[in-house]
XYZ file of C-alpha atoms in Angstrom:
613
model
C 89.844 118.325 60.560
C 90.565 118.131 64.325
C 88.678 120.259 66.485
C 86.081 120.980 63.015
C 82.526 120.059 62.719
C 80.862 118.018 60.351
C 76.652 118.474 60.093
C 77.229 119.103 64.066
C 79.421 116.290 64.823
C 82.730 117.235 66.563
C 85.844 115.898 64.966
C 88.095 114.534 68.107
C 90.805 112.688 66.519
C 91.392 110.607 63.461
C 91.122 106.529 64.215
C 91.182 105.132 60.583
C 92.161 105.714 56.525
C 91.435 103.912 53.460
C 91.240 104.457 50.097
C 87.403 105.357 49.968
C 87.832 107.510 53.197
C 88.969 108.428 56.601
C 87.310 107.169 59.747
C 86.798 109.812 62.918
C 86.048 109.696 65.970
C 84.158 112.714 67.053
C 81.220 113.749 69.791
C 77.723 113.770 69.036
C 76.061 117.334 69.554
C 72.615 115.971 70.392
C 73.418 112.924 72.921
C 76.136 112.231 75.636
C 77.873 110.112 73.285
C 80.831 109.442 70.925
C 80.444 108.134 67.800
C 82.685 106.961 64.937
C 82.417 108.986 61.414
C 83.080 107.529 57.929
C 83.902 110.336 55.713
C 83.873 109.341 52.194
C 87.452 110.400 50.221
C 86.786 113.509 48.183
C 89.072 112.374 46.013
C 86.637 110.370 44.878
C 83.347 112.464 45.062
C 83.124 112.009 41.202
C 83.150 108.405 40.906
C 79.715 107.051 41.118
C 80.480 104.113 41.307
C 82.450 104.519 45.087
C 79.359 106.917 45.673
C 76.866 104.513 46.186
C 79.330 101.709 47.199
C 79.620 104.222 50.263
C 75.733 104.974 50.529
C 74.856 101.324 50.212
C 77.215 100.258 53.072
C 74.642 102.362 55.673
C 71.779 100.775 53.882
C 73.132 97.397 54.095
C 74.174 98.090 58.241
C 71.063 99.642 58.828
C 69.541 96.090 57.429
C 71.309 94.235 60.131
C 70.293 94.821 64.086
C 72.941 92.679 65.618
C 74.861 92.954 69.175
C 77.741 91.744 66.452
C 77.634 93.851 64.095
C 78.743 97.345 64.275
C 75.914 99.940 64.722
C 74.660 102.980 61.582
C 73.349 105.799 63.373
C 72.851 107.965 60.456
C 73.820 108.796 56.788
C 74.798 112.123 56.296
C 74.490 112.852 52.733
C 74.604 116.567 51.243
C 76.126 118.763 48.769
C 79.502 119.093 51.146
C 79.210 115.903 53.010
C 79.024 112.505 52.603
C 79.912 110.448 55.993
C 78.180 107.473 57.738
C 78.038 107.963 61.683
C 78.145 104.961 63.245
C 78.269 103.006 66.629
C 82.227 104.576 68.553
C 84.048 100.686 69.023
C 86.950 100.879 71.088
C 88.921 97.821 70.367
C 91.431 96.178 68.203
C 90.890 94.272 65.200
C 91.324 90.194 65.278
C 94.359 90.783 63.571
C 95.821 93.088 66.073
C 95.477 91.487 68.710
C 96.548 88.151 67.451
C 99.865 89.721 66.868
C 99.851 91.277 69.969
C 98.779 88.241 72.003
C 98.948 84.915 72.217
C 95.564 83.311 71.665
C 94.755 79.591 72.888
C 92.354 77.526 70.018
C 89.576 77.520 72.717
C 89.391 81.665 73.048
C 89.706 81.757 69.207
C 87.113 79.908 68.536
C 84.474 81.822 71.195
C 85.502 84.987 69.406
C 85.096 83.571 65.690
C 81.749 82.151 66.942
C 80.725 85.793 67.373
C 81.535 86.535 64.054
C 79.228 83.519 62.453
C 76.383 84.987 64.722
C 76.486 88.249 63.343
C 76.769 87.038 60.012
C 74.008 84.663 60.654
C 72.141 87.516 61.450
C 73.346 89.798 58.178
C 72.611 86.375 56.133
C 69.186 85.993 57.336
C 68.657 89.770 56.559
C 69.819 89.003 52.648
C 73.309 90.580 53.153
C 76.487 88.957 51.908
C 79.593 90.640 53.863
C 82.001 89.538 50.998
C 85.202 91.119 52.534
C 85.545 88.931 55.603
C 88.970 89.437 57.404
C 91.019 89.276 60.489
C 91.132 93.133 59.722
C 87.536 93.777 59.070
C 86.775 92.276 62.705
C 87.143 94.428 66.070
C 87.292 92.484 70.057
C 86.427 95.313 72.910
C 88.554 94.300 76.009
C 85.550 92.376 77.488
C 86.149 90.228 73.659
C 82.854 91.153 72.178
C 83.158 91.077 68.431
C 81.931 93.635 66.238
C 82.152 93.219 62.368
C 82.484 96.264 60.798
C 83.182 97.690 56.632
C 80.247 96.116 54.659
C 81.373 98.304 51.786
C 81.755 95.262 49.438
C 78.251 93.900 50.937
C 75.614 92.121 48.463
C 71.719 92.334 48.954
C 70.122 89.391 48.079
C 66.853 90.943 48.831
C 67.492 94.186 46.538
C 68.628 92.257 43.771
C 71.671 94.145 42.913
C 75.232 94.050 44.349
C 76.409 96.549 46.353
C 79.488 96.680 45.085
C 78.820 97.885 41.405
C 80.772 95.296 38.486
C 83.747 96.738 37.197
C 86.542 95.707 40.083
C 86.716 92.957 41.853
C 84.435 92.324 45.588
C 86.966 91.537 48.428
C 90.604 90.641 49.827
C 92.834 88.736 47.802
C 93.824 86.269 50.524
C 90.391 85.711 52.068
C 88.233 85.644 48.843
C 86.655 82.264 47.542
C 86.904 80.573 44.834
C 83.044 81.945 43.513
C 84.581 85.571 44.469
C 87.461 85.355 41.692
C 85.346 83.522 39.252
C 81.662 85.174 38.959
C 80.660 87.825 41.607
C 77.345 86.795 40.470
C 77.489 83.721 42.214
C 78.377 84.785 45.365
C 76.115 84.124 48.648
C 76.428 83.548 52.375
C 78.691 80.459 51.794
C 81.165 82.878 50.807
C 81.568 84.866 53.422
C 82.113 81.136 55.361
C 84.791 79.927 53.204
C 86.455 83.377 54.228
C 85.631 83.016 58.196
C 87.508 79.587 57.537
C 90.453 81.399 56.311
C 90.022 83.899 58.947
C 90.266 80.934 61.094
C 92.940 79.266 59.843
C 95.054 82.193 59.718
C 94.200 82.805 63.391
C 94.827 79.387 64.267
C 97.973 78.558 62.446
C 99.697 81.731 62.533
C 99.465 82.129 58.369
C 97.797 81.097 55.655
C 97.723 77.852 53.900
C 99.136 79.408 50.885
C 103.143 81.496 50.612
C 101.819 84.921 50.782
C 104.873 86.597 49.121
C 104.107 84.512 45.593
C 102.662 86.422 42.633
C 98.455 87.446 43.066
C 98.229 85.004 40.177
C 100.009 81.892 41.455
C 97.393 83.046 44.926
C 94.499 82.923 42.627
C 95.613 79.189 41.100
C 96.041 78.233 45.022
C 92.911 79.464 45.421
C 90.757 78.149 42.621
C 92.861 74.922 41.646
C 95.078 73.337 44.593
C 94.550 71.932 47.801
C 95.011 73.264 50.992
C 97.388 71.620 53.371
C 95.056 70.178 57.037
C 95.827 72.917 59.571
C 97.337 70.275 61.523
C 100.085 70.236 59.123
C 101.103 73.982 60.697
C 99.120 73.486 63.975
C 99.267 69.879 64.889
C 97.655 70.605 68.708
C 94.320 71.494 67.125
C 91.637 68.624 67.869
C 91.088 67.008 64.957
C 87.276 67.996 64.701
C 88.777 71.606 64.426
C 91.086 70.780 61.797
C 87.933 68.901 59.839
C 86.124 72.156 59.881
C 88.487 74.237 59.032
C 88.860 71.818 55.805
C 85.105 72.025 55.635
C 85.011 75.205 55.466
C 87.664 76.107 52.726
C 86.120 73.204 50.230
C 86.250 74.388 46.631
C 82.917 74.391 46.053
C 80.202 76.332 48.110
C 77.937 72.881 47.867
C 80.666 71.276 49.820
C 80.876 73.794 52.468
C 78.830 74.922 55.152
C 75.658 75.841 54.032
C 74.683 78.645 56.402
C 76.579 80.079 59.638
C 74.144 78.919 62.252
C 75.343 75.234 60.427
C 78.769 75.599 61.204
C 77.953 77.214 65.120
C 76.684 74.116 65.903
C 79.395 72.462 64.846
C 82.102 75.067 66.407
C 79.524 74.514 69.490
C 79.950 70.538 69.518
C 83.848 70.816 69.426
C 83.427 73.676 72.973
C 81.369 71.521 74.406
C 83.924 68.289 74.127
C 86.819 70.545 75.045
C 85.785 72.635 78.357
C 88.401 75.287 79.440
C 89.958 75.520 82.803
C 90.612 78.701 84.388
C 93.954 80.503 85.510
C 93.915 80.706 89.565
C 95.500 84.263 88.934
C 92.666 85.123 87.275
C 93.929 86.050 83.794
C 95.280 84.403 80.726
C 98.239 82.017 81.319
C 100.318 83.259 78.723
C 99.142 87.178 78.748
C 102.987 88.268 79.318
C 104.087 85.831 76.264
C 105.255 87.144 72.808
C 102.439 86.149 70.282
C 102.755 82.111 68.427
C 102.415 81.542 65.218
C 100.876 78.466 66.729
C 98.001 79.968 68.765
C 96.151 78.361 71.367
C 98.378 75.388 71.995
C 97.755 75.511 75.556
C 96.626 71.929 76.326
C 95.644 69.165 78.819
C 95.727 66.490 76.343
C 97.658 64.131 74.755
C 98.969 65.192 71.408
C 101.766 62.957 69.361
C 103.959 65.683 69.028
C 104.371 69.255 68.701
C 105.257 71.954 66.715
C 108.142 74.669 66.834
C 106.767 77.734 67.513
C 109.138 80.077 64.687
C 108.715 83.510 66.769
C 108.366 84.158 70.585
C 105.551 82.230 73.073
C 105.627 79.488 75.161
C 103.193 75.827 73.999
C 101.923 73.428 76.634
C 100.650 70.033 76.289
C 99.737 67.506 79.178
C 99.594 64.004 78.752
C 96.213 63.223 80.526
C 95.221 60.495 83.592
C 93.265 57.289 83.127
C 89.947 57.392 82.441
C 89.020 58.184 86.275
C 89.966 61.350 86.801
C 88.008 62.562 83.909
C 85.021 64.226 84.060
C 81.598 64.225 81.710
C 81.875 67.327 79.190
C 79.558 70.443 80.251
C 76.508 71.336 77.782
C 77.243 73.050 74.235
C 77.405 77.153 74.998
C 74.345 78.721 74.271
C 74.236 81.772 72.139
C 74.141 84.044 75.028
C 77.734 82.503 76.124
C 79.527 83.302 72.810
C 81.718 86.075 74.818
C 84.894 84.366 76.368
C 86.676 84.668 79.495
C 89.871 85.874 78.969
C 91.303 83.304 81.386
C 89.837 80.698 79.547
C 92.814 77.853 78.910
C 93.032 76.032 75.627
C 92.378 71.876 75.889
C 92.719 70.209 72.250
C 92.288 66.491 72.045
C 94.713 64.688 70.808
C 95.467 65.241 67.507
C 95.562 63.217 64.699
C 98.632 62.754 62.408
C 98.313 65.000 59.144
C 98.532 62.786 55.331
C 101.425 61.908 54.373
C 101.642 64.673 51.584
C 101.954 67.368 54.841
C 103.641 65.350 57.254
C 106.901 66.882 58.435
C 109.367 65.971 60.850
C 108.940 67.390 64.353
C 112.406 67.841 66.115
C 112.653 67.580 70.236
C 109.298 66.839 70.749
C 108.549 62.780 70.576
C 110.754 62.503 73.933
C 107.931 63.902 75.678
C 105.479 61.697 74.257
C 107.081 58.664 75.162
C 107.942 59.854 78.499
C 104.381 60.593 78.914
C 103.533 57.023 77.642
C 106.370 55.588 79.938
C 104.464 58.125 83.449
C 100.871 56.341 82.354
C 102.597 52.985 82.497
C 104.541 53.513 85.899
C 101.778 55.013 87.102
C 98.717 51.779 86.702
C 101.566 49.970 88.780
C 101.806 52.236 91.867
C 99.982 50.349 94.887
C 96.408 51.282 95.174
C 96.142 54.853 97.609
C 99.643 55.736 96.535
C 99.814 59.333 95.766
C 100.473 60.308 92.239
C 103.521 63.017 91.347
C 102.860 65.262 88.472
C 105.777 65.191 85.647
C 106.896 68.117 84.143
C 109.191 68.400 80.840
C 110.303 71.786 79.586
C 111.922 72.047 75.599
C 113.331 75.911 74.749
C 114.065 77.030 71.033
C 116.804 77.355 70.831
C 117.755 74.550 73.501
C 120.644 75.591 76.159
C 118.272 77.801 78.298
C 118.561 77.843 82.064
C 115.538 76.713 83.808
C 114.288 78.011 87.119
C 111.355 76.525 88.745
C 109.626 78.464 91.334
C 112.930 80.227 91.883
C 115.517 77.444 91.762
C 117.811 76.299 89.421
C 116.922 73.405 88.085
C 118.912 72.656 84.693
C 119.917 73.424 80.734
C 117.011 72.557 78.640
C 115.832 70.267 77.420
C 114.775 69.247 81.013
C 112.913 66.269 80.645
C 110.460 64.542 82.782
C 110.986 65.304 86.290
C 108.644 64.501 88.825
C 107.001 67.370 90.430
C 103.743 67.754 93.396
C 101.031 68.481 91.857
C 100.027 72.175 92.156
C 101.044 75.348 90.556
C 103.911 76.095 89.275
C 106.457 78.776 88.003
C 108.645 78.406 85.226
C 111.051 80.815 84.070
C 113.944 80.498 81.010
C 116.732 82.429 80.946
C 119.435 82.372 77.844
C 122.229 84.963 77.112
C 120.880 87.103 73.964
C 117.183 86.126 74.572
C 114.673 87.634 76.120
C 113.651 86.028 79.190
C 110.362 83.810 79.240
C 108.432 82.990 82.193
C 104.872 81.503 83.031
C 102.531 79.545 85.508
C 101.020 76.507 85.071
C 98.502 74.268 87.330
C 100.362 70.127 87.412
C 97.815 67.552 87.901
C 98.541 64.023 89.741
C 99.146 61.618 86.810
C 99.685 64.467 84.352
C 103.191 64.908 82.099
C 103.249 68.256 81.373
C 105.309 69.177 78.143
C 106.238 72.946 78.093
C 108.115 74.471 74.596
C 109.327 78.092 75.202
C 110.270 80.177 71.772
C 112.924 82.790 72.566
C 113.146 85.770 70.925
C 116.496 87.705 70.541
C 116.991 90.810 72.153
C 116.331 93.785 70.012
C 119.244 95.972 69.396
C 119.076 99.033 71.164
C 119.189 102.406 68.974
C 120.156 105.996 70.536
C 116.945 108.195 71.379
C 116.092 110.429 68.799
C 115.016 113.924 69.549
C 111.736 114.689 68.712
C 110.971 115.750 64.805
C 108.910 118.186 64.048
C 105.473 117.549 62.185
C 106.611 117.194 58.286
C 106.586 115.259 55.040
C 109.411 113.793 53.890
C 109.372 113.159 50.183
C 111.524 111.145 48.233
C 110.826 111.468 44.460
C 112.224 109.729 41.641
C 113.103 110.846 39.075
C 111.804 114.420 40.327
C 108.231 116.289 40.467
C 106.408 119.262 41.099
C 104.400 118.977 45.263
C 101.130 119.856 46.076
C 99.876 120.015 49.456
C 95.712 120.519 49.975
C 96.116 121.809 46.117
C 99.066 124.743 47.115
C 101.817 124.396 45.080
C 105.176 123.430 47.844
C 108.974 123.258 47.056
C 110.608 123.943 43.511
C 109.752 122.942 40.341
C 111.544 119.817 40.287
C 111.784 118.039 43.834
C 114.089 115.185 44.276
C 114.340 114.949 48.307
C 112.873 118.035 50.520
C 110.981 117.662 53.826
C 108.077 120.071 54.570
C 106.881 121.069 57.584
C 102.881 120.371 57.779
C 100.417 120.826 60.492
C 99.274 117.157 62.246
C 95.900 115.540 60.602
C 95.556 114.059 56.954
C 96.924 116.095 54.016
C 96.029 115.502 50.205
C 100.002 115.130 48.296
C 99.979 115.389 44.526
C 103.583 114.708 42.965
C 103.284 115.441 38.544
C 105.874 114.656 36.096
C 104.665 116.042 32.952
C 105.975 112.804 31.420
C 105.479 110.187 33.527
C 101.546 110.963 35.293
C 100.398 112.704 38.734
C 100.779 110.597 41.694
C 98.080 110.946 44.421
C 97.444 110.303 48.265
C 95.736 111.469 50.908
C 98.084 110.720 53.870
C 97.585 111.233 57.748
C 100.820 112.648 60.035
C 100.472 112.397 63.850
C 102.126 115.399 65.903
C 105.879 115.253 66.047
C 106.060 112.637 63.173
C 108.478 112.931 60.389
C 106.358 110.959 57.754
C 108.058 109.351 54.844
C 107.391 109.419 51.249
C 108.125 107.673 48.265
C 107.261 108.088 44.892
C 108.676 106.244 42.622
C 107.570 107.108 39.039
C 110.187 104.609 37.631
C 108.671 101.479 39.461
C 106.634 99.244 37.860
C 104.064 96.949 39.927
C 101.730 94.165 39.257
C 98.232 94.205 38.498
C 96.341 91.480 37.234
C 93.301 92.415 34.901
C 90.240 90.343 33.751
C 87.489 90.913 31.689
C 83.814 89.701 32.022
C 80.426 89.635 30.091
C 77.823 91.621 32.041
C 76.257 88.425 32.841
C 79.400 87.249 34.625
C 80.400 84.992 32.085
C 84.231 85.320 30.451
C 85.330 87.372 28.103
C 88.923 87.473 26.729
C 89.990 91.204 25.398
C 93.091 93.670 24.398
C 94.027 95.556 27.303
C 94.749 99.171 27.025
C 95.753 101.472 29.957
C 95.657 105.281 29.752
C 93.919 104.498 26.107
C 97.300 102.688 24.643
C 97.417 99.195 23.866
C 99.393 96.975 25.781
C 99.633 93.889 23.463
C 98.023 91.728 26.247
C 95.136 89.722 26.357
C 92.767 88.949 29.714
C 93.594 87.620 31.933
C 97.319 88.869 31.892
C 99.064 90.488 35.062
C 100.766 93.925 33.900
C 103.200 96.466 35.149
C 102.092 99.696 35.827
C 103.929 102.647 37.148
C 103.164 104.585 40.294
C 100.063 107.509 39.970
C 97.146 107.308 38.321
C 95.974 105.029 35.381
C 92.278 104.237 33.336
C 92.248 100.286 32.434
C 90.325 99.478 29.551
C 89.441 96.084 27.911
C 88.528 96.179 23.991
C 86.899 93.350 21.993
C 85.487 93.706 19.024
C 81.356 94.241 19.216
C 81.496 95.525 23.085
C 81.759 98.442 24.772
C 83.486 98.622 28.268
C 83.559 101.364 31.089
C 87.227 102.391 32.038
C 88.461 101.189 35.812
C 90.476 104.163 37.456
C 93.150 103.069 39.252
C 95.822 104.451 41.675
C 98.709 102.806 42.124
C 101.037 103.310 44.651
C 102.337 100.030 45.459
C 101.105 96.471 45.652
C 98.114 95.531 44.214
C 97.009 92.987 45.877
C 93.245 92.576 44.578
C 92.671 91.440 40.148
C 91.093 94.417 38.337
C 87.660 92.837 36.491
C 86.523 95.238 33.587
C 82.847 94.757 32.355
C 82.440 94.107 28.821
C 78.484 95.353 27.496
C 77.368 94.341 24.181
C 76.869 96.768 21.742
């Protein structure tokens, strides 16, 4: 498609794929512009129901006028095409760039208050976003948010859901509890509960649940059992935070949030009590540090411990002055303010010990705190006029690190508690088989300043590879017959064969005439060997429920490819790799068959519609 036209539009270069279709970014032939291009999967030109799923998304964007929301241009919808041209973003997703960088609470917080604007603004325009994500959310370098795919959206307004019944509305992880019961009964407070996980994800470095468990044992966690505080992963989070967070995630929607502009005042209240400070150099203090899984523990208060960070990145806490030195809080930030600084510094509160059922033991950490304690105390005895030092205490994982500060040698960590003149300062830690860590930090008079560097192990260095050629590698198993853009390609049976292909996205059918056809539209960059698997032998899990059409449940036989199974709903089932039709039967109703490729996890439940007769 590079370097082709679509209704005028110049394909540049391919930025995005997904199973309903591949995202392009290409040059607009009327305006000095580029745009972004959604071009629906032909695969599935003959399933209505992705048809106007894919129409209704530029319907429901063109509902929402929104500096946080990404922008429709135009639906292009004709016998050969069907694409949505849309607003060109050039940024990374939330998720990207949290693993990419290391984000203090503070900064997360300005760009998730983005998010709750422009869904305040899709709310109040009767859309329902239902597949909130890290993923679904893109930051531009100035960290401007833009929410894009509103393929699952609802209309309130319209009184149908844009996403027709018959498979289930959103991401496993993210959905609420209303989402994998009724999709009737979603709404706005929906979409919260999922910014909350969003959040929490964000903040905590993973979810509240063990992601590698079964999608069923995710849906129990998700319907039945509590959530542990995000302190218990995160305990530098100010304890208002963590209390929202909770809010947020409540079982029921009545216990939530009941509308985003609700929970911006209170993400406002907790800005407004915890004012960032900014970096002299200008830029973010830990911009050069491997991401957390504890982001935005950058601090100038006075927490009673602190986590281990478990990959690389560096956490700072201070252990404040009296109440002197402090200064009044500035005013909540308006709605014009939402976009952060990127220098902005995180300052929790202190934080509040989590219930017993979470609390675990910190290691390393509760020196600091008493040596803190022990700096206030020596400190309301020092004659009155007598300058105050500022204290700094540095912790490594693992411990045994040299530590330089501002070029000299000071000690093996831990280094605890060492009296400093208040200023900036540089720290660097050094430790055979680790990558080195290094930052700058501002002491204050008074101040302890607790430092925790994670090291990260030096990668293992491989040879350089000459360059491959442009090709397919396919792996089959047992064997198969190839198709590539519907021409036939290697033998009659191929086990392992690499084929050269030109860069861009190519359509690969594998068929054993025994086991199914196994189907993907896959994109190769120039010079990439690109492997694949197919696996006809493997078996994966999908879980399948049935429903009334009035949302209500309905237990039935399930029956894939049209043979019984000898389950009942809901029942998670193994399915090989390729192409299957899931059916539900009861007696007395009538249901529309779900088709289904599988070709790997499946991470969302299949819901099949059950009509009366």
């Amino acid at each position: 498609m590079i370097g082709k036209s679509i209704q005028g539009f110049r394909i540049l270069e391919v930025r995005d794929a997904g199973a309903m279709g591949v995202v392009y970014k290409a040059q607009d032939p009327h305006l000095p512009r580029v745009v972004a291009i959604k071009v629906m999967n032909r695969a599935l030109v003959d399933d209505e129901v992705f048809l106007e799923r894919f129409r209704l998304e530029a319907r429901a964007l063109a509902m929402v006028q929104s500096p946080h929301i990404v922008t429709v241009h135009q639906l292009i919808d004709t016998p050969d095409d069907l694409a949505i041209v849309m607003e060109y973003v050039d940024g990374r997703s939330l998720q990207v760039l949290a693993e990419e960088e290391s984000l203090s609470w503070q900064r997360t917080c300005r760009l998730l208050r983005q998010v709750l604007l422009g869904l305040a603004q899709a709310h109040e325009a009767g859309i329902v976003h239902r597949d909130v994500k890290p993923s679904n959310v893109l930051v531009l370098k100035d960290d401007t948010v833009k929410i894009v795919d509103f393929g699952l959206a609802k209309s309130d307004r319209a009184g149908r859901n844009l996403t027709q019944t018959g498979a289930s509305a959103g991401t496993l992880y993210y959905m609420s509890p209303e989402q994998v019961h009724e999709l009737k009964d979603v709404d706005a407070r929906s979409d919260l509960y999922s910014v909350g996980m969003s959040f929490y994800k964000l903040l905590c470095g993973r979810l509240p649940f063990e992601s590698t468990t079964s999608n069923y044992e995710i849906l129990k966690e998700i319907v039945e059992r509590d959530f542990p505080p995000a302190d218990h992963f995160n305990p530098l989070l100010p304890p208002a935070l963590v209390d929202l967070l909770a809010k947020s995630l409540q079982k029921k929607a009545t216990d939530r949030f009941q509308s985003a502009r609700e929970m911006i005042e209170a993400l406002d209240e907790i800005l407004s009590a915890h004012p960032s400070t900014t970096d002299p150099r200008g830029s973010g203090l830990r911009r050069s540090l491997a991401p957390s899984s504890i982001r935005g523990t950058e601090s100038r208060s006075t927490p009673p411990a602190v986590a281990d960070p478990p990959d690389g990145g560096e956490t700072r806490i201070s252990l404040p002055p009296s109440d002197r030195h402090q200064e009044p809080p500035p005013r909540a930030a308006s709605a014009r303010e939402e976009t952060p600084r990127e220098s902005d510094a995180s300052l929790p509160p202190p934080v509040r010990p989590s219930s017993t059922r979470w609390r675990r033991p910190l290691t390393g950490v509760g020196v600091l705190v008493l040596l803190g304690v022990a700096a206030l105390v020596v400190r309301s005895l020092l004659a009155p006029g007598e300058p105050e030092a500022a204290h700094l205490s540095i912790v490594t994982h693992p411990d045994g690190a040299r530590v330089y500060v501002d070029g000299v040698e000071s000690g093996l960590a831990p280094l605890l508690g060492f009296a400093r003149d208040p200023g900036p300062v540089h720290v660097r830690v050094i430790r055979d088989g680790y990558l080195d860590r290094d930052s700058t930090f501002v002491l204050t008079a008074g101040d302890t300043t607790a430092v925790s560097f994670a090291l990260r192990p030096v990668p293992t260095e491989e040879p350089i590879a000459p360059t491959p050629q442009t090709a397919l590698s396919l792996e089959i198993n047992p064997w198969g017959r190839v198709w590539l853009d519907d021409r036939p390609a290697g033998g009659e049976q191929v086990r392992s064969e690499s084929f050269p292909v030109e860069p861009g996205t190519i359509r690969v059918r594998v068929r054993h005439p025994e086991l199914g056809t196994w189907e993907r539209r896959i994109t190769v960059k120039r010079g990439e060997s690109r492997p694949v698997q197919v696996d006809f032998d493997r078996r994966w899990p999908v879980v399948v429920t049935s429903q009334s059409a009035e949302g209500g449940y309905l237990m039935g036989e399930i029956f894939v490819d049209g043979i019984a199974t000898g389950d009942n709903t809901p029942k998670e089932i193994k399915l090989r790799s390729g192409e299957h039709a899931i059916e539900v039967r009861r007696p007395g109703y009538t249901c529309k068959a779900v088709r289904l490729g599988v070709y790997g996890a499946v991470t969302d439940p299949i819901r099949v519609v059950l009509q009366a007769q």
